[in-house]
XYZ file of C-alpha atoms in Angstrom:
282
model
C 29.293 117.808 -117.601
C 25.620 116.452 -117.251
C 27.621 114.884 -113.748
C 30.007 117.814 -113.254
C 27.319 120.475 -112.533
C 25.453 118.675 -110.902
C 27.350 116.796 -108.478
C 28.810 120.863 -106.784
C 24.744 121.130 -105.736
C 23.904 117.587 -104.689
C 26.620 118.439 -102.435
C 25.620 121.732 -100.812
C 22.200 120.315 -100.734
C 21.891 119.163 -97.553
C 23.736 122.326 -95.992
C 20.604 124.610 -98.196
C 17.443 122.059 -95.777
C 19.837 123.110 -93.199
C 19.761 127.142 -93.538
C 15.909 126.588 -94.578
C 15.177 124.666 -91.371
C 16.391 126.467 -89.657
C 15.299 129.330 -91.164
C 12.258 128.677 -90.773
C 12.433 127.974 -86.993
C 13.285 131.479 -86.491
C 10.987 132.684 -88.977
C 8.078 130.183 -85.705
C 9.733 131.946 -82.840
C 9.467 135.194 -84.000
C 6.016 135.593 -84.887
C 4.299 132.406 -82.992
C 4.585 135.200 -80.054
C 2.353 137.737 -81.729
C 0.353 134.821 -82.586
C -0.110 133.772 -80.493
C -1.255 137.032 -78.774
C -3.587 137.350 -80.935
C -5.533 133.995 -79.717
C -5.014 134.713 -76.697
C -7.414 138.063 -77.358
C -10.149 135.913 -79.000
C -10.889 133.839 -75.639
C -11.791 134.130 -72.496
C -9.403 135.123 -69.710
C -9.738 131.472 -67.794
C -8.416 129.523 -70.682
C -5.444 132.045 -72.317
C -3.193 129.857 -69.459
C -4.059 126.157 -70.435
C -2.521 123.168 -70.522
C -2.297 122.466 -73.581
C -2.426 125.938 -74.350
C -4.935 126.372 -76.769
C -3.308 127.288 -80.618
C -6.895 128.451 -82.084
C -9.092 131.496 -82.123
C -11.664 131.634 -79.396
C -15.262 133.602 -79.820
C -14.236 135.754 -76.708
C -12.971 138.451 -79.052
C -16.438 140.597 -79.507
C -16.061 140.117 -75.248
C -12.803 140.925 -74.293
C -13.820 143.948 -76.684
C -16.543 145.718 -74.478
C -14.481 144.863 -70.974
C -11.642 146.405 -72.387
C -14.121 148.691 -73.317
C -15.895 150.031 -69.607
C -12.346 149.357 -68.486
C -9.749 152.147 -69.662
C -12.345 153.115 -72.196
C -10.103 151.951 -75.819
C -11.052 153.930 -77.797
C -10.280 157.106 -76.169
C -7.650 155.900 -74.201
C -6.186 155.380 -78.925
C -6.867 158.548 -79.819
C -5.471 159.773 -76.950
C -1.426 157.978 -77.674
C -2.552 158.448 -81.854
C -3.226 162.944 -81.482
C 0.452 162.255 -78.462
C 2.468 160.126 -81.326
C 1.331 162.090 -84.265
C 1.880 165.421 -82.762
C 5.375 164.018 -81.308
C 6.094 163.317 -84.728
C 5.352 166.147 -87.039
C 6.726 168.328 -84.667
C 10.266 166.761 -83.825
C 10.092 165.974 -87.519
C 10.605 169.393 -87.580
C 13.072 170.317 -85.318
C 15.602 167.737 -85.754
C 15.828 168.198 -89.151
C 16.492 172.074 -89.042
C 18.983 171.168 -86.228
C 20.576 168.289 -88.647
C 20.851 171.051 -91.250
C 22.509 173.562 -89.684
C 25.092 171.557 -88.331
C 25.410 169.350 -91.715
C 25.195 172.623 -93.643
C 26.465 175.740 -92.118
C 29.544 176.865 -89.983
C 28.975 179.170 -86.910
C 31.572 179.001 -83.857
C 31.398 176.168 -81.523
C 28.688 173.902 -83.826
C 30.830 170.804 -83.119
C 31.435 170.992 -79.476
C 27.256 171.962 -79.873
C 26.749 168.847 -81.746
C 29.881 166.393 -79.235
C 27.237 168.076 -76.362
C 24.174 166.129 -78.000
C 25.217 163.354 -78.930
C 27.250 162.924 -75.541
C 23.194 163.883 -73.539
C 21.998 160.090 -75.505
C 24.230 158.124 -72.519
C 22.496 160.347 -70.443
C 19.634 157.717 -68.530
C 15.925 159.116 -69.625
C 15.289 158.647 -65.751
C 17.520 161.464 -64.455
C 15.717 164.204 -66.233
C 12.516 162.475 -65.287
C 12.028 164.755 -61.858
C 13.653 168.662 -63.149
C 10.902 167.979 -66.164
C 7.869 167.034 -63.571
C 8.985 170.665 -60.849
C 9.255 172.770 -64.774
C 5.399 171.496 -65.481
C 4.017 171.467 -62.540
C 4.814 175.532 -62.282
C 4.146 175.914 -65.812
C 0.423 174.067 -63.916
C 0.759 171.825 -67.605
C -0.135 168.556 -66.105
C -2.401 166.083 -67.215
C -2.142 167.828 -70.573
C -1.711 166.624 -73.966
C 1.255 169.596 -73.830
C 3.206 167.836 -70.984
C 3.258 164.564 -73.485
C 4.816 165.999 -76.687
C 7.281 168.980 -75.364
C 9.589 167.076 -73.439
C 11.908 165.558 -76.442
C 10.777 167.584 -79.222
C 14.702 167.634 -79.989
C 15.287 164.408 -79.955
C 18.870 163.214 -79.737
C 19.072 160.737 -82.132
C 16.667 162.277 -84.239
C 18.789 165.112 -85.316
C 21.946 163.143 -85.282
C 20.214 160.273 -87.924
C 19.391 163.710 -90.143
C 23.275 165.727 -89.910
C 24.745 162.586 -92.190
C 21.686 162.481 -94.466
C 21.882 165.659 -95.270
C 25.660 166.203 -95.654
C 25.244 164.627 -99.131
C 23.337 167.280 -100.568
C 26.182 169.066 -102.409
C 26.462 172.761 -100.969
C 26.634 173.938 -104.972
C 22.818 172.803 -105.468
C 22.348 175.779 -102.244
C 24.161 177.737 -102.824
C 23.116 178.213 -106.065
C 19.484 178.448 -104.867
C 20.881 181.259 -102.620
C 22.284 183.197 -106.133
C 18.233 182.426 -107.634
C 17.444 184.615 -105.080
C 16.375 182.319 -102.613
C 15.866 182.695 -98.547
C 16.584 180.416 -96.151
C 13.458 179.182 -94.931
C 12.014 178.631 -99.265
C 15.226 176.143 -99.472
C 14.908 174.052 -96.315
C 11.409 174.025 -97.078
C 11.511 173.715 -100.950
C 14.866 171.849 -102.505
C 16.656 170.128 -98.358
C 13.163 168.340 -97.526
C 11.584 167.063 -100.769
C 15.713 165.677 -101.034
C 15.629 164.506 -97.716
C 12.320 162.039 -97.809
C 13.840 158.568 -97.580
C 15.397 160.022 -94.167
C 12.321 161.728 -93.069
C 10.456 158.696 -93.316
C 12.925 156.526 -91.608
C 13.133 159.470 -87.923
C 8.970 159.099 -88.596
C 9.557 155.309 -88.026
C 11.374 155.968 -84.967
C 9.961 158.617 -83.454
C 6.449 157.132 -83.911
C 7.668 153.987 -82.389
C 9.465 156.032 -79.399
C 6.796 158.486 -78.145
C 3.958 155.483 -79.383
C 5.392 153.048 -76.861
C 6.724 155.812 -74.107
C 4.929 154.292 -70.788
C 7.514 156.340 -67.482
C 6.535 160.568 -69.113
C 3.100 159.404 -69.925
C 2.520 157.563 -66.154
C 3.950 160.593 -64.027
C 3.144 163.275 -65.757
C -0.855 162.257 -66.619
C -3.361 161.525 -63.259
C -7.055 160.666 -64.454
C -8.076 157.991 -66.790
C -9.891 159.500 -70.099
C -5.867 160.890 -70.699
C -4.208 158.247 -70.040
C -2.708 156.556 -73.532
C -2.626 152.887 -74.658
C 0.485 151.598 -72.686
C -0.232 153.671 -69.432
C -4.336 152.656 -69.471
C -3.490 149.368 -70.214
C -1.005 149.207 -67.008
C -3.233 150.389 -64.754
C -5.189 147.241 -66.077
C -2.269 144.733 -63.649
C -3.566 146.665 -60.634
C -6.856 144.861 -60.362
C -7.609 141.578 -57.809
C -8.919 139.890 -60.731
C -6.835 140.000 -63.727
C -8.056 139.599 -67.168
C -6.179 138.968 -69.676
C -8.153 138.452 -72.437
C -8.090 142.340 -72.296
C -4.943 142.725 -71.716
C -4.029 141.288 -74.416
C -6.337 142.475 -77.057
C -5.321 145.574 -76.261
C -1.843 144.295 -76.885
C -2.601 143.168 -80.015
C -4.849 147.337 -80.757
C -1.632 148.354 -79.622
C 0.515 146.296 -82.195
C -1.791 147.606 -85.472
C -0.878 151.020 -85.599
C 2.758 150.832 -85.620
C 2.013 147.896 -88.210
C 0.199 150.218 -90.626
C 2.096 153.243 -89.967
C 5.604 151.264 -91.270
C 4.458 149.560 -93.930
C 3.276 152.964 -95.414
C 6.522 154.535 -95.489
C 7.928 151.017 -95.532
C 10.671 152.152 -99.079
C 11.269 154.964 -98.047
C 12.592 153.144 -94.811
C 14.691 150.845 -95.958
C 16.022 153.541 -98.198
C 17.082 156.417 -95.830
C 18.702 153.960 -93.312
C 20.829 151.939 -96.666
C 21.851 155.674 -97.496
C 22.362 156.741 -93.717
C 24.296 153.823 -93.384
C 26.409 154.729 -96.849
C 26.750 158.320 -96.188
C 27.518 158.586 -92.435
């Protein structure tokens, strides 16, 4: 009996070793760019591309931070990016969840046509809208302001689609029972619908935060002073210098990853539940 159970394990052992080795190589390939970025942030510019490359953290982290702060005002641009990304996430989450709720639970004339047009709008390249949007904000005299970056894409089509798919799972009888008890539509939305949508809201919030945090083209178009720059735009300004300091750039890139990782770690459980819920219910 013992030989009959042991043999299959020995038979599959080489396959397991090969699979784990392949996975280990994949993990190393995935993690190495982040590790190299951190190593680069702690070394002077001249040593980052040295051959062979240094894989040990250096002692130039403080100097790189001081130089980066003198070049772009890193604390100010991080504040700008955080304020814009968080404001955009909260406002967009409110608008997209309300729109998703309307598409999922209300019947009105032209609902399916409007939703179809909304889905089609996701196929339009973002760059096509740059000039019309720029003209609008010039007329409003809103260039180089926070609202110029935050407002244009608050009604994010993909977020509306995701919220609609999840809100279709809310029992209509629950909403009808609330209406019979005298609850108004706003109370139903904020007291019943949104609390039950926490996983989906967390997943959409991460998408929206990442979109706005990494947004480069539109802030580059509407922001024209260093004090208003977001982090991606400020880092890009370092490229145009005649003597490029890659220590500053890699440190700035490392700093730009931290808020996204923190945001994801805070919401990761709800994020996974929201993604799985959307995929099953969709």
